[in-house]
Amino acid sequence: MSQLIQSIRGFNDLLPPVTAAWQYVEAQVADLLGAYGYSQVRLPLLEKTELFKRSIGEVTDIVEKEMYTFDDRNGDSLTLRPEGTAGCVRAAIQNAAISNAQVQRWWYAGPMFRHERPQKGRYRQFHQIGVEVFGIADVDIDAELILMSARLWRVLGLRDVRLQLNSLGSSEARAAYRDTLVRYFEAHKDLLDEDALRRLHSNPLRILDSKNPAMQAMIEAAPRLLDHLDDESAGEFARLRAILDSAGIEYDVNPRLVRGLDYYAKTVFEWVTDKLGSQGTVCAGGRYDGLIEQLGAKPSPAIGFAIGIERLVELLQEVGAPLPDGAPDAYLLIFGEAARLASHSVAEFIRDRVPGLKLQMHCGGGSPKSQFKRADKSGASWALVLGDDEIAQQSITLKPLRGEGEQRTVLLAEIAAALAA
Ligand code: ATP
Ligand code: MG
């Protein structure tokens, strides 16, 4: 026998019943985004490598070591998208969606690809639902994104996520702070690990979110970006905080929150939980006012966030939030030849009469015992039994499969009322 072919490490199959939970979560997010006036975009999974290098930044985890990059047949270097923002900005520019200072509120959903070490909450193909807003400089929109995500957690019944908030300031202020930080780290060079040494001059801010315990005290005492904000960013950050305070949103100001991608400036935020171990960030985002100009278009302010769907679903499972399992509501059992002949018509009749009913029909005959076994296994709440008696009387027998309740036979024409009762 030839060897079985397995999937690629870090690339997961999503199967029932988990897919039902995914559909539910995705539908809740789509409804909510629609209700806030956001429109969906569907963009390519593959882009030119240059797009990610120029937007995410050469000295980032993603571009340095996580991208799936290969040469196309004509020699072009292509990359499977590691995140959604770069493609959205590329599409907005290319399709002139932001050329006249238009405001766009976009969302997307789909797989992202990063060559990371697979572990719980960290995969090589993973899924995000993300939001990007173009054309609004005011922190009104920063607040909208945060309130919108807070509502999503409420809708999903999640109370275990907390908002971490920071401001990275303008890119000029950040550049000045960067020098201060490099001087500080140089003075403590003996404490820096290999990763930090490598980043000391290329991306020193990233050292701030190192998880290395040996460096924590030194990092804790480092000069804080929040104390070096430009006046404009400081004012905006204060106003954002005031809006969140008045809206009753709790948050922690986390001066070490720097985000891993170069394009961020001013507001950055993450929603984190302590219920998922070290992969605790379920949603992350921030402002990237400089990116559109950096990609060659007229400058326009922009902000966005992305939710990691795997982590969100894992968290919902972890805290026991109610999630659908995709089981049918009813399972149709068919006994006898006359019933078997009529069963498809009867099933269609029921589907017409009870819109929305998830009805699974038994196929292929078999003894009552084996059919009831299947019905039970399907997870349905009701067995609908169609025998030759029922056919003769144009009726159907309802038998509850879970919990209390009596079996009864009702006229087929009254099936909707019977199931509702
Ligand atoms: P982390 O610090 O956990 O590596 P990140 O800063 O690289 O996250 P972002 O690029 O901001 O993550 O992506 C937004 C969200 O997407 C994350 O908060 C997380 O929920 C999810 N995510 C990112 N990378 C992965 C992955 N490899 N597997 C599963 N989910 C991921
Ligand atoms: Mg990462």
XYZ file of N, CA, C and O in Angstrom, residues 3-187:
740
model
N 2.010 5.136 0.838
C 1.945 5.879 2.095
C 0.855 6.952 2.056
O 0.630 7.566 1.015
N 0.185 7.135 3.207
C -0.869 8.150 3.268
C -0.256 9.547 3.258
O 0.756 9.794 3.901
N -0.910 10.425 2.518
C -0.409 11.803 2.459
C -1.061 12.612 3.577
O -2.274 12.604 3.743
N -0.228 13.273 4.361
C -0.724 14.078 5.479
C -0.726 15.554 5.106
O -0.025 15.961 4.186
N -1.496 16.341 5.870
C -1.488 17.782 5.638
C -0.137 18.358 6.069
O 0.648 17.700 6.745
N 0.093 19.607 5.693
C 1.354 20.273 6.031
C 1.296 20.724 7.487
O 0.251 21.174 7.964
N 2.407 20.614 8.206
C 2.453 21.025 9.610
C 1.992 22.479 9.781
O 2.432 23.365 9.037
N 1.093 22.682 10.732
C 0.616 24.051 10.995
C -0.537 24.478 10.103
O -1.033 25.595 10.223
N -0.919 23.601 9.174
C -2.073 23.867 8.298
C -3.193 22.921 8.736
O -3.085 21.715 8.560
N -4.242 23.481 9.314
C -5.254 22.642 9.960
C -6.453 22.365 9.079
O -6.883 23.226 8.315
N -7.001 21.158 9.222
C -8.329 20.872 8.683
C -9.336 21.376 9.703
O -9.169 21.166 10.894
N -10.372 22.023 9.238
C -11.469 22.414 10.124
C -12.674 21.576 9.748
O -13.153 21.651 8.622
N -13.141 20.800 10.693
C -14.211 19.841 10.404
C -15.402 20.082 11.332
O -15.280 20.783 12.330
N -16.560 19.475 11.031
C -17.653 19.519 11.988
C -17.250 18.779 13.267
O -16.485 17.821 13.154
N -17.711 19.181 14.451
C -18.684 20.249 14.670
C -18.064 21.638 14.816
O -18.782 22.621 14.935
N -16.711 21.728 14.789
C -16.074 23.030 15.035
C -16.465 24.047 13.964
O -16.608 25.240 14.235
N -16.660 23.572 12.722
C -17.026 24.511 11.659
C -18.345 25.232 11.957
O -18.544 26.368 11.529
N -19.241 24.571 12.709
C -20.499 25.244 13.048
C -20.230 26.428 13.971
O -20.843 27.496 13.830
N -19.293 26.243 14.906
C -18.913 27.346 15.792
C -18.265 28.471 14.983
O -18.528 29.656 15.211
N -17.430 28.106 14.036
C -16.797 29.122 13.169
C -17.843 29.920 12.384
O -17.780 31.133 12.306
N -18.786 29.191 11.781
C -19.820 29.879 10.998
C -20.590 30.850 11.866
O -20.904 31.962 11.448
N -20.892 30.405 13.082
C -21.629 31.258 14.015
C -20.822 32.516 14.344
O -21.322 33.644 14.243
N -19.548 32.334 14.699
C -18.711 33.481 15.059
C -18.567 34.427 13.866
O -18.737 35.640 13.984
N -18.296 33.848 12.704
C -18.134 34.690 11.508
C -19.415 35.454 11.188
O -19.366 36.632 10.811
N -20.566 34.794 11.359
C -21.832 35.461 11.070
C -22.095 36.592 12.065
O -22.557 37.676 11.688
N -21.766 36.350 13.345
C -21.950 37.409 14.352
C -21.078 38.617 14.016
O -21.521 39.760 14.099
N -19.832 38.359 13.627
C -18.931 39.462 13.311
C -19.438 40.199 12.072
O -19.509 41.431 12.057
N -19.833 39.457 11.038
C -20.294 40.096 9.804
C -21.533 40.955 10.067
O -21.636 42.085 9.572
N -22.467 40.441 10.856
C -23.671 41.212 11.189
C -23.310 42.497 11.903
O -23.811 43.575 11.603
N -22.432 42.355 12.883
C -22.070 43.516 13.684
C -21.358 44.569 12.847
O -21.655 45.759 12.923
N -20.423 44.134 11.995
C -19.705 45.091 11.158
C -20.662 45.778 10.196
O -20.586 46.992 9.973
N -21.601 45.002 9.650
C -22.603 45.590 8.763
C -23.421 46.643 9.498
O -23.730 47.709 8.954
N -23.743 46.357 10.746
C -24.561 47.284 11.530
C -23.830 48.587 11.841
O -24.451 49.606 12.127
N -22.497 48.566 11.779
C -21.731 49.797 11.989
C -21.405 50.483 10.647
O -20.669 51.461 10.610
N -21.907 49.930 9.546
C -21.681 50.560 8.245
C -20.374 50.185 7.583
O -19.831 50.956 6.796
N -19.864 48.995 7.878
C -18.636 48.518 7.232
C -18.985 47.594 6.071
O -19.962 46.851 6.146
N -18.191 47.656 5.017
C -18.429 46.824 3.831
C -17.289 45.845 3.629
O -16.127 46.175 3.849
N -17.648 44.669 3.126
C -16.629 43.633 2.959
C -15.820 43.825 1.678
O -16.354 44.220 0.655
N -14.530 43.514 1.754
C -13.694 43.396 0.557
C -13.153 41.967 0.514
O -12.977 41.336 1.547
N -12.952 41.482 -0.696
C -12.376 40.134 -0.881
C -11.153 40.276 -1.759
O -11.256 40.625 -2.922
N -10.016 40.012 -1.189
C -8.751 40.330 -1.851
C -7.916 39.077 -2.060
O -8.141 38.053 -1.415
N -6.930 39.177 -2.960
C -6.110 37.996 -3.263
C -5.330 37.480 -2.043
O -4.950 38.261 -1.172
N -5.105 36.183 -2.038
C -4.263 35.590 -0.995
C -2.791 35.772 -1.334
O -1.921 35.625 -0.471
N -2.518 36.044 -2.609
C -1.141 36.122 -3.081
C -0.874 37.548 -3.550
O -1.691 38.128 -4.264
N 0.244 38.100 -3.107
C 0.621 39.459 -3.537
C 2.102 39.449 -3.870
O 2.828 38.509 -3.523
N 2.553 40.531 -4.500
C 3.986 40.640 -4.744
C 4.714 40.799 -3.412
O 4.268 41.536 -2.531
N 5.823 40.109 -3.273
C 6.586 40.120 -2.029
C 6.925 41.540 -1.591
O 6.887 41.877 -0.407
N 7.251 42.377 -2.574
C 7.633 43.763 -2.315
C 6.590 44.502 -1.466
O 6.935 45.326 -0.622
N 5.316 44.197 -1.691
C 4.248 44.877 -0.940
C 4.432 44.678 0.563
O 4.316 45.618 1.353
N 4.724 43.461 0.970
C 4.850 43.185 2.403
C 6.158 43.727 2.955
O 6.207 44.227 4.072
N 7.214 43.643 2.156
C 8.494 44.186 2.615
C 8.362 45.681 2.866
O 8.837 46.210 3.859
N 7.700 46.367 1.932
C 7.624 47.818 2.043
C 6.647 48.260 3.111
O 6.791 49.339 3.682
N 5.620 47.485 3.406
C 4.638 47.954 4.385
C 4.937 47.433 5.789
O 5.030 48.213 6.739
N 5.110 46.147 5.930
C 5.308 45.579 7.270
C 6.676 45.958 7.819
O 6.831 46.199 9.016
N 7.677 46.069 6.919
C 9.020 46.482 7.340
C 9.994 45.330 7.247
O 9.657 44.191 7.597
N 11.196 45.632 6.784
C 12.208 44.578 6.559
C 12.627 43.910 7.868
O 12.855 42.711 7.908
N 12.735 44.706 8.943
C 13.244 44.139 10.196
C 12.086 43.821 11.144
O 11.924 44.429 12.182
N 11.247 42.908 10.730
C 10.150 42.461 11.584
C 10.163 40.940 11.540
O 10.697 40.346 10.605
N 9.549 40.331 12.564
C 9.460 38.861 12.580
C 8.876 38.358 11.269
O 9.371 37.401 10.680
N 7.807 39.013 10.847
C 7.084 38.505 9.671
C 7.991 38.483 8.445
O 8.160 37.448 7.796
N 8.591 39.629 8.123
C 9.367 39.693 6.881
C 10.696 38.957 7.016
O 11.155 38.305 6.076
N 11.288 39.003 8.197
C 12.583 38.328 8.361
C 12.476 36.814 8.259
O 13.341 36.162 7.705
N 11.410 36.243 8.846
C 11.443 34.785 8.920
C 10.101 34.078 8.792
O 10.055 32.856 8.878
N 9.015 34.796 8.584
C 7.726 34.096 8.630
C 6.984 34.017 7.297
O 5.957 33.355 7.207
N 7.487 34.648 6.253
C 6.687 34.702 5.030
C 6.866 33.459 4.158
O 7.956 32.914 4.049
N 5.776 33.040 3.550
C 5.811 31.983 2.533
C 6.033 32.673 1.191
O 5.101 33.223 0.603
N 7.277 32.664 0.741
C 7.656 33.385 -0.464
C 8.191 32.403 -1.494
O 8.906 31.474 -1.147
N 7.809 32.608 -2.729
C 8.335 31.748 -3.804
C 8.327 32.511 -5.113
O 7.662 33.545 -5.232
N 9.071 31.997 -6.070
C 9.115 32.633 -7.379
C 8.011 32.090 -8.275
O 7.823 30.884 -8.367
N 7.290 32.985 -8.894
C 6.304 32.590 -9.892
C 7.045 32.073 -11.135
O 8.256 32.249 -11.259
N 6.315 31.486 -12.058
C 6.959 30.904 -13.231
C 7.700 31.933 -14.080
O 8.604 31.606 -14.832
N 7.287 33.198 -13.955
C 7.984 34.236 -14.723
C 9.092 34.900 -13.912
O 9.674 35.892 -14.332
N 9.352 34.361 -12.708
C 10.439 34.904 -11.907
C 10.012 35.955 -10.890
O 10.801 36.327 -10.026
N 8.755 36.436 -10.936
C 8.286 37.394 -9.925
C 8.303 36.739 -8.551
O 7.889 35.584 -8.410
N 8.743 37.488 -7.545
C 8.680 36.963 -6.184
C 7.294 37.243 -5.603
O 6.869 38.398 -5.526
N 6.606 36.184 -5.198
C 5.252 36.297 -4.652
C 5.233 35.794 -3.214
O 6.060 34.982 -2.827
N 4.273 36.282 -2.439
C 4.166 35.864 -1.039
C 2.706 35.643 -0.676
O 1.841 36.458 -1.018
N 2.455 34.525 0.008
C 1.123 34.290 0.571
C 0.902 35.319 1.677
O 1.762 35.476 2.551
N -0.222 35.992 1.666
C -0.388 37.121 2.596
C -0.222 36.684 4.056
O -0.881 35.746 4.504
N 0.685 37.374 4.784
C 0.835 37.061 6.212
C -0.133 37.872 7.072
O -0.303 37.582 8.255
N -0.772 38.874 6.487
C -1.720 39.730 7.205
C -2.543 40.465 6.163
O -2.246 40.371 4.960
N -3.580 41.170 6.587
C -4.519 41.725 5.632
C -4.355 43.198 5.292
O -4.857 43.661 4.267
N -3.677 43.939 6.157
C -3.655 45.391 5.972
C -2.955 45.810 4.677
O -3.470 46.649 3.933
N -1.795 45.210 4.410
C -1.025 45.627 3.232
C -1.857 45.462 1.958
O -1.903 46.358 1.109
N -2.538 44.329 1.826
C -3.360 44.089 0.643
C -4.520 45.072 0.547
O -4.862 45.534 -0.548
N -5.133 45.400 1.687
C -6.235 46.368 1.682
C -5.756 47.733 1.204
O -6.425 48.389 0.405
N -4.596 48.145 1.699
C -4.075 49.453 1.298
C -3.723 49.423 -0.189
O -4.054 50.347 -0.944
N -3.080 48.353 -0.623
C -2.753 48.213 -2.050
C -4.023 48.315 -2.894
O -4.087 49.043 -3.877
N -5.069 47.601 -2.484
C -6.324 47.604 -3.248
C -7.005 48.969 -3.212
O -7.568 49.420 -4.211
N -6.959 49.623 -2.060
C -7.598 50.941 -1.939
C -6.917 51.947 -2.871
O -7.577 52.739 -3.544
N -5.593 51.881 -2.945
C -4.854 52.792 -3.821
C -5.127 52.435 -5.287
O -5.509 53.283 -6.096
N -4.973 51.181 -5.597
C -5.087 50.728 -6.992
C -6.479 50.999 -7.570
O -6.616 51.321 -8.738
N -7.515 50.865 -6.742
C -8.880 51.061 -7.221
C -9.404 52.471 -6.955
O -10.610 52.702 -7.021
N -8.495 53.375 -6.650
C -8.842 54.781 -6.426
C -9.941 54.946 -5.388
O -10.772 55.841 -5.478
N -9.951 54.079 -4.399
C -11.001 54.148 -3.378
C -10.724 55.225 -2.344
O -11.609 55.589 -1.573
N -9.488 55.717 -2.314
C -9.143 56.734 -1.311
C -8.449 57.929 -1.955
O -7.880 58.760 -1.276
N -8.535 58.022 -3.305
C -7.737 59.051 -3.981
C -8.229 60.462 -3.700
O -7.461 61.412 -3.713
N -9.534 60.633 -3.429
C -10.047 61.977 -3.151
C -10.460 62.121 -1.696
O -11.535 62.613 -1.392
N -9.598 61.670 -0.833
C -9.843 61.767 0.606
C -11.157 61.106 1.016
O -11.774 61.501 1.992
N -11.587 60.106 0.226
C -12.808 59.405 0.624
C -12.584 58.650 1.929
O -11.478 58.222 2.221
N -13.700 58.510 2.645
C -13.670 57.643 3.824
C -14.118 56.251 3.389
O -15.091 56.107 2.646
N -13.383 55.245 3.789
C -13.798 53.862 3.528
C -13.773 53.102 4.838
O -12.813 53.199 5.598
N -14.837 52.357 5.082
C -14.841 51.433 6.231
C -14.950 50.029 5.643
O -16.011 49.620 5.180
N -13.834 49.303 5.682
C -13.762 47.990 5.038
C -13.566 46.893 6.081
O -12.962 47.124 7.124
N -14.024 45.703 5.733
C -13.621 44.526 6.514
C -13.332 43.365 5.575
O -13.783 43.353 4.430
N -12.546 42.440 6.068
C -12.182 41.257 5.278
C -12.124 40.069 6.222
O -12.025 40.231 7.438
N -12.172 38.898 5.657
C -12.000 37.679 6.444
C -11.290 36.656 5.585
O -11.506 36.617 4.375
N -10.464 35.850 6.210
C -9.846 34.784 5.433
C -8.525 34.337 6.015
O -8.081 34.822 7.059
N -7.889 33.386 5.335
C -6.656 32.808 5.843
C -5.436 33.710 5.653
O -5.368 34.472 4.695
N -4.520 33.617 6.600
C -3.226 34.290 6.549
C -2.170 33.206 6.739
O -2.469 32.142 7.302
N -0.948 33.486 6.315
C 0.087 32.448 6.318
C 1.381 32.973 6.927
O 1.916 33.986 6.450
N 1.840 32.320 7.961
C 3.122 32.700 8.567
C 3.872 31.446 8.985
O 3.289 30.573 9.634
N 5.142 31.409 8.644
C 5.952 30.247 8.994
C 6.449 30.414 10.425
O 7.575 30.850 10.665
N 5.571 30.083 11.398
C 5.923 30.180 12.816
C 5.992 28.773 13.388
O 5.593 27.810 12.746
N 6.441 28.677 14.635
C 6.470 27.364 15.279
C 5.050 27.017 15.711
O 4.476 27.703 16.561
N 4.453 25.979 15.126
C 3.062 25.653 15.452
C 2.907 25.255 16.926
O 3.739 24.535 17.457
N 1.893 25.756 17.557
C 1.553 25.424 18.944
C 0.118 25.903 19.151
O -0.452 26.508 18.253
N -0.427 25.647 20.336
C -1.801 26.085 20.591
C -1.928 27.593 20.347
O -1.145 28.378 20.891
N -2.869 27.979 19.518
C -3.082 29.400 19.245
C -2.118 30.007 18.252
O -2.133 31.212 18.020
N -1.247 29.176 17.675
C -0.283 29.705 16.706
C -0.111 28.677 15.600
O 0.382 27.578 15.835
N -0.553 29.020 14.426
C -0.563 28.075 13.312
C 0.096 28.725 12.095
O 0.372 29.917 12.093
N 0.335 27.929 11.072
C 0.992 28.483 9.882
C -0.042 28.993 8.878
O 0.202 29.963 8.187
N -1.170 28.320 8.791
C -2.328 28.952 8.164
C -3.310 29.247 9.282
O -3.721 28.342 10.008
N -3.643 30.518 9.446
C -4.633 30.873 10.458
C -5.586 31.874 9.829
O -5.404 32.282 8.684
N -6.620 32.244 10.568
C -7.671 33.062 9.956
C -7.908 34.338 10.736
O -7.897 34.323 11.971
N -8.102 35.388 10.004
C -8.394 36.665 10.648
C -9.663 37.266 10.060
O -9.963 37.074 8.881
N -10.371 37.995 10.909
C -11.350 38.954 10.404
C -10.786 40.305 10.785
O -10.448 40.545 11.950
N -10.643 41.165 9.807
C -10.008 42.449 10.075
C -10.824 43.595 9.524
O -11.704 43.420 8.674
N -10.513 44.768 10.042
C -11.225 45.987 9.686
C -10.178 47.035 9.321
O -9.142 47.111 9.987
N -10.402 47.777 8.261
C -9.504 48.890 7.936
C -10.364 50.111 7.617
O -11.311 50.009 6.843
N -10.043 51.238 8.221
C -10.770 52.480 7.935
C -9.789 53.485 7.354
O -8.725 53.732 7.928
N -10.147 54.057 6.223
C -9.292 55.039 5.564
C -9.955 56.412 5.584
O -11.170 56.519 5.418
N -9.164 57.449 5.793
C -9.649 58.809 5.587
C -10.128 59.537 6.826
O -10.643 60.649 6.712
N -9.979 58.957 8.006
C -10.416 59.658 9.224
C -9.217 59.828 10.159
O -8.658 58.831 10.646
N -8.847 61.084 10.403
C -7.689 61.349 11.259
C -8.091 61.423 12.727
O -7.285 61.170 13.615
N -9.342 61.763 12.989
C -9.768 62.004 14.364
C -9.848 60.713 15.170
O -10.206 59.660 14.637
N -9.548 60.821 16.468
C -9.609 59.625 17.327
C -11.043 59.132 17.545
O -11.241 58.068 18.129
N -12.025 59.884 17.042
C -13.392 59.348 17.010
C -13.409 57.934 16.451
O -14.122 57.062 16.946
N -12.631 57.736 15.392
C -12.675 56.425 14.730
C -11.891 55.385 15.546
O -12.283 54.222 15.598
N -10.829 55.825 16.219
C -10.112 54.892 17.098
C -11.095 54.352 18.139
O -11.140 53.153 18.434
N -11.896 55.294 18.681
C -12.878 54.900 19.705
C -13.942 53.990 19.109
O -14.351 53.002 19.733
N -14.387 54.315 17.884
C -15.410 53.462 17.244
C -14.921 52.023 17.127
O -15.651 51.075 17.427
N -13.681 51.859 16.672
C -13.149 50.498 16.496
C -13.108 49.756 17.835
O -13.427 48.565 17.915
N -12.728 50.463 18.866
C -12.625 49.813 20.181
C -14.017 49.476 20.723
O -14.254 48.368 21.218
N -14.964 50.418 20.582
C -16.325 50.153 21.063
C -16.971 49.018 20.272
O -17.697 48.187 20.821
N -16.669 48.998 18.979
C -17.230 47.949 18.121
C -16.701 46.578 18.549
O -17.465 45.608 18.637
N -15.399 46.511 18.827
C -14.863 45.211 19.251
C -15.395 44.845 20.631
O -15.718 43.682 20.891
N -15.554 45.836 21.504
C -16.116 45.556 22.835
C -17.534 45.000 22.711
O -17.926 44.079 23.434
N -18.304 45.564 21.777
C -19.663 45.047 21.581
C -19.623 43.600 21.081
O -20.430 42.772 21.484
N -18.661 43.320 20.211
C -18.556 41.945 19.696
C -18.352 40.955 20.841
O -18.987 39.904 20.890
N -17.474 41.296 21.785
C -17.251 40.376 22.910
C -18.554 40.188 23.678
O -18.883 39.095 24.108
N -19.308 41.301 23.861
C -20.590 41.182 24.583
C -21.554 40.274 23.830
O -22.192 39.401 24.417
N -21.649 40.498 22.505
C -22.559 39.695 21.688
C -22.212 38.211 21.809
O -23.087 37.349 21.861
N -20.913 37.913 21.871
C -20.478 36.518 21.927
C -20.494 35.971 23.354
O -20.192 34.796 23.573
N -20.827 36.819 24.314
C -20.891 36.374 25.701
C -19.532 36.234 26.358
O -19.352 35.435 27.276
N -18.555 37.026 25.890
C -17.193 36.948 26.425
C -16.949 38.056 27.436
O -17.123 39.233 27.127
N -16.516 37.668 28.624
C -16.176 38.705 29.605
C -14.697 38.640 29.968
O -14.234 39.376 30.821
N -13.983 37.762 29.283
C -12.620 37.476 29.719
C -11.547 38.116 28.842
O -10.443 37.618 28.742
N -11.875 39.211 28.180
C -10.847 39.914 27.414
C -10.696 41.333 27.957
O -11.664 41.970 28.345
N -9.457 41.792 27.989
C -9.176 43.101 28.536
C -8.412 43.921 27.514
O -7.579 43.408 26.770
N -8.709 45.211 27.486
C -8.104 46.098 26.494
C -6.778 46.658 26.990
O -6.690 47.182 28.099
N -5.744 46.505 26.155
C -4.431 47.119 26.400
C -4.278 48.247 25.393
O -4.507 48.046 24.206
N -3.857 49.390 25.888
C -3.860 50.584 25.044
C -2.525 51.297 25.154
O -1.929 51.358 26.225
N -2.075 51.827 24.033
C -0.848 52.629 24.070
C -0.873 53.603 22.907
O -1.666 53.455 21.975
N -0.006 54.608 22.980
C 0.208 55.468 21.821
C 1.673 55.416 21.456
O 2.545 55.532 22.328
N 1.952 55.218 20.176
C 3.341 55.195 19.703
C 3.795 56.583 19.261
O 4.945 56.763 18.876
N 2.880 57.540 19.290
C 3.249 58.886 18.876
C 3.441 59.005 17.379
O 3.288 58.037 16.635
N 3.801 60.217 16.946
C 4.067 60.431 15.523
C 5.363 59.717 15.163
O 6.159 59.375 16.035
N 5.597 59.502 13.882
C 6.839 58.812 13.517
C 8.064 59.654 13.872
O 9.121 59.102 14.199
N 7.910 60.992 13.869
C 9.047 61.855 14.247
C 9.379 61.675 15.735
O 10.534 61.503 16.113
N 8.309 61.720 16.556
C 8.527 61.570 18.000
C 9.117 60.186 18.297
O 9.983 60.028 19.159
N 8.649 59.225 17.531
C 9.128 57.861 17.742
C 10.610 57.750 17.383
O 11.379 57.065 18.049
N 10.996 58.459 16.316
C 12.402 58.427 15.900
C 13.297 59.020 16.990
O 14.375 58.484 17.295
N 12.833 60.111 17.606
C 13.619 60.738 18.675
C 13.708 59.804 19.883
O 14.782 59.623 20.479
N 12.582 59.213 20.213
C 12.535 58.296 21.350
C 13.436 57.085 21.098
O 14.124 56.597 22.002
N 13.448 56.655 19.853
C 14.256 55.501 19.450
C 15.723 55.729 19.830
O 16.372 54.834 20.379
N 16.235 56.935 19.562
C 17.629 57.242 19.904
C 17.857 57.133 21.413
O 18.845 56.560 21.872
N 16.915 57.710 22.175
C 17.004 57.630 23.636
C 17.040 56.173 24.094
O 17.826 55.792 24.965
N 16.182 55.383 23.460
C 16.064 53.976 23.844
C 17.341 53.208 23.499
O 17.835 52.399 24.302
N 17.886 53.459 22.310
C 19.113 52.770 21.908
C 20.233 53.097 22.899
O 20.977 52.204 23.331
N 20.331 54.367 23.288
C 21.361 54.744 24.270
C 21.165 53.992 25.575
O 22.114 53.490 26.177
N 19.917 53.887 26.009
C 19.625 53.166 27.244
C 20.023 51.694 27.132
O 20.701 51.147 28.000
N 19.609 51.057 26.026
C 19.932 49.633 25.855
C 21.443 49.430 25.723
O 21.981 48.435 26.208
N 22.123 50.374 25.072
C 23.582 50.246 24.934
C 24.247 50.269 26.305
O 25.218 49.548 26.554
N 23.697 51.092 27.190
C 24.244 51.169 28.539
C 24.000 49.865 29.324
O 24.630 49.626 30.348
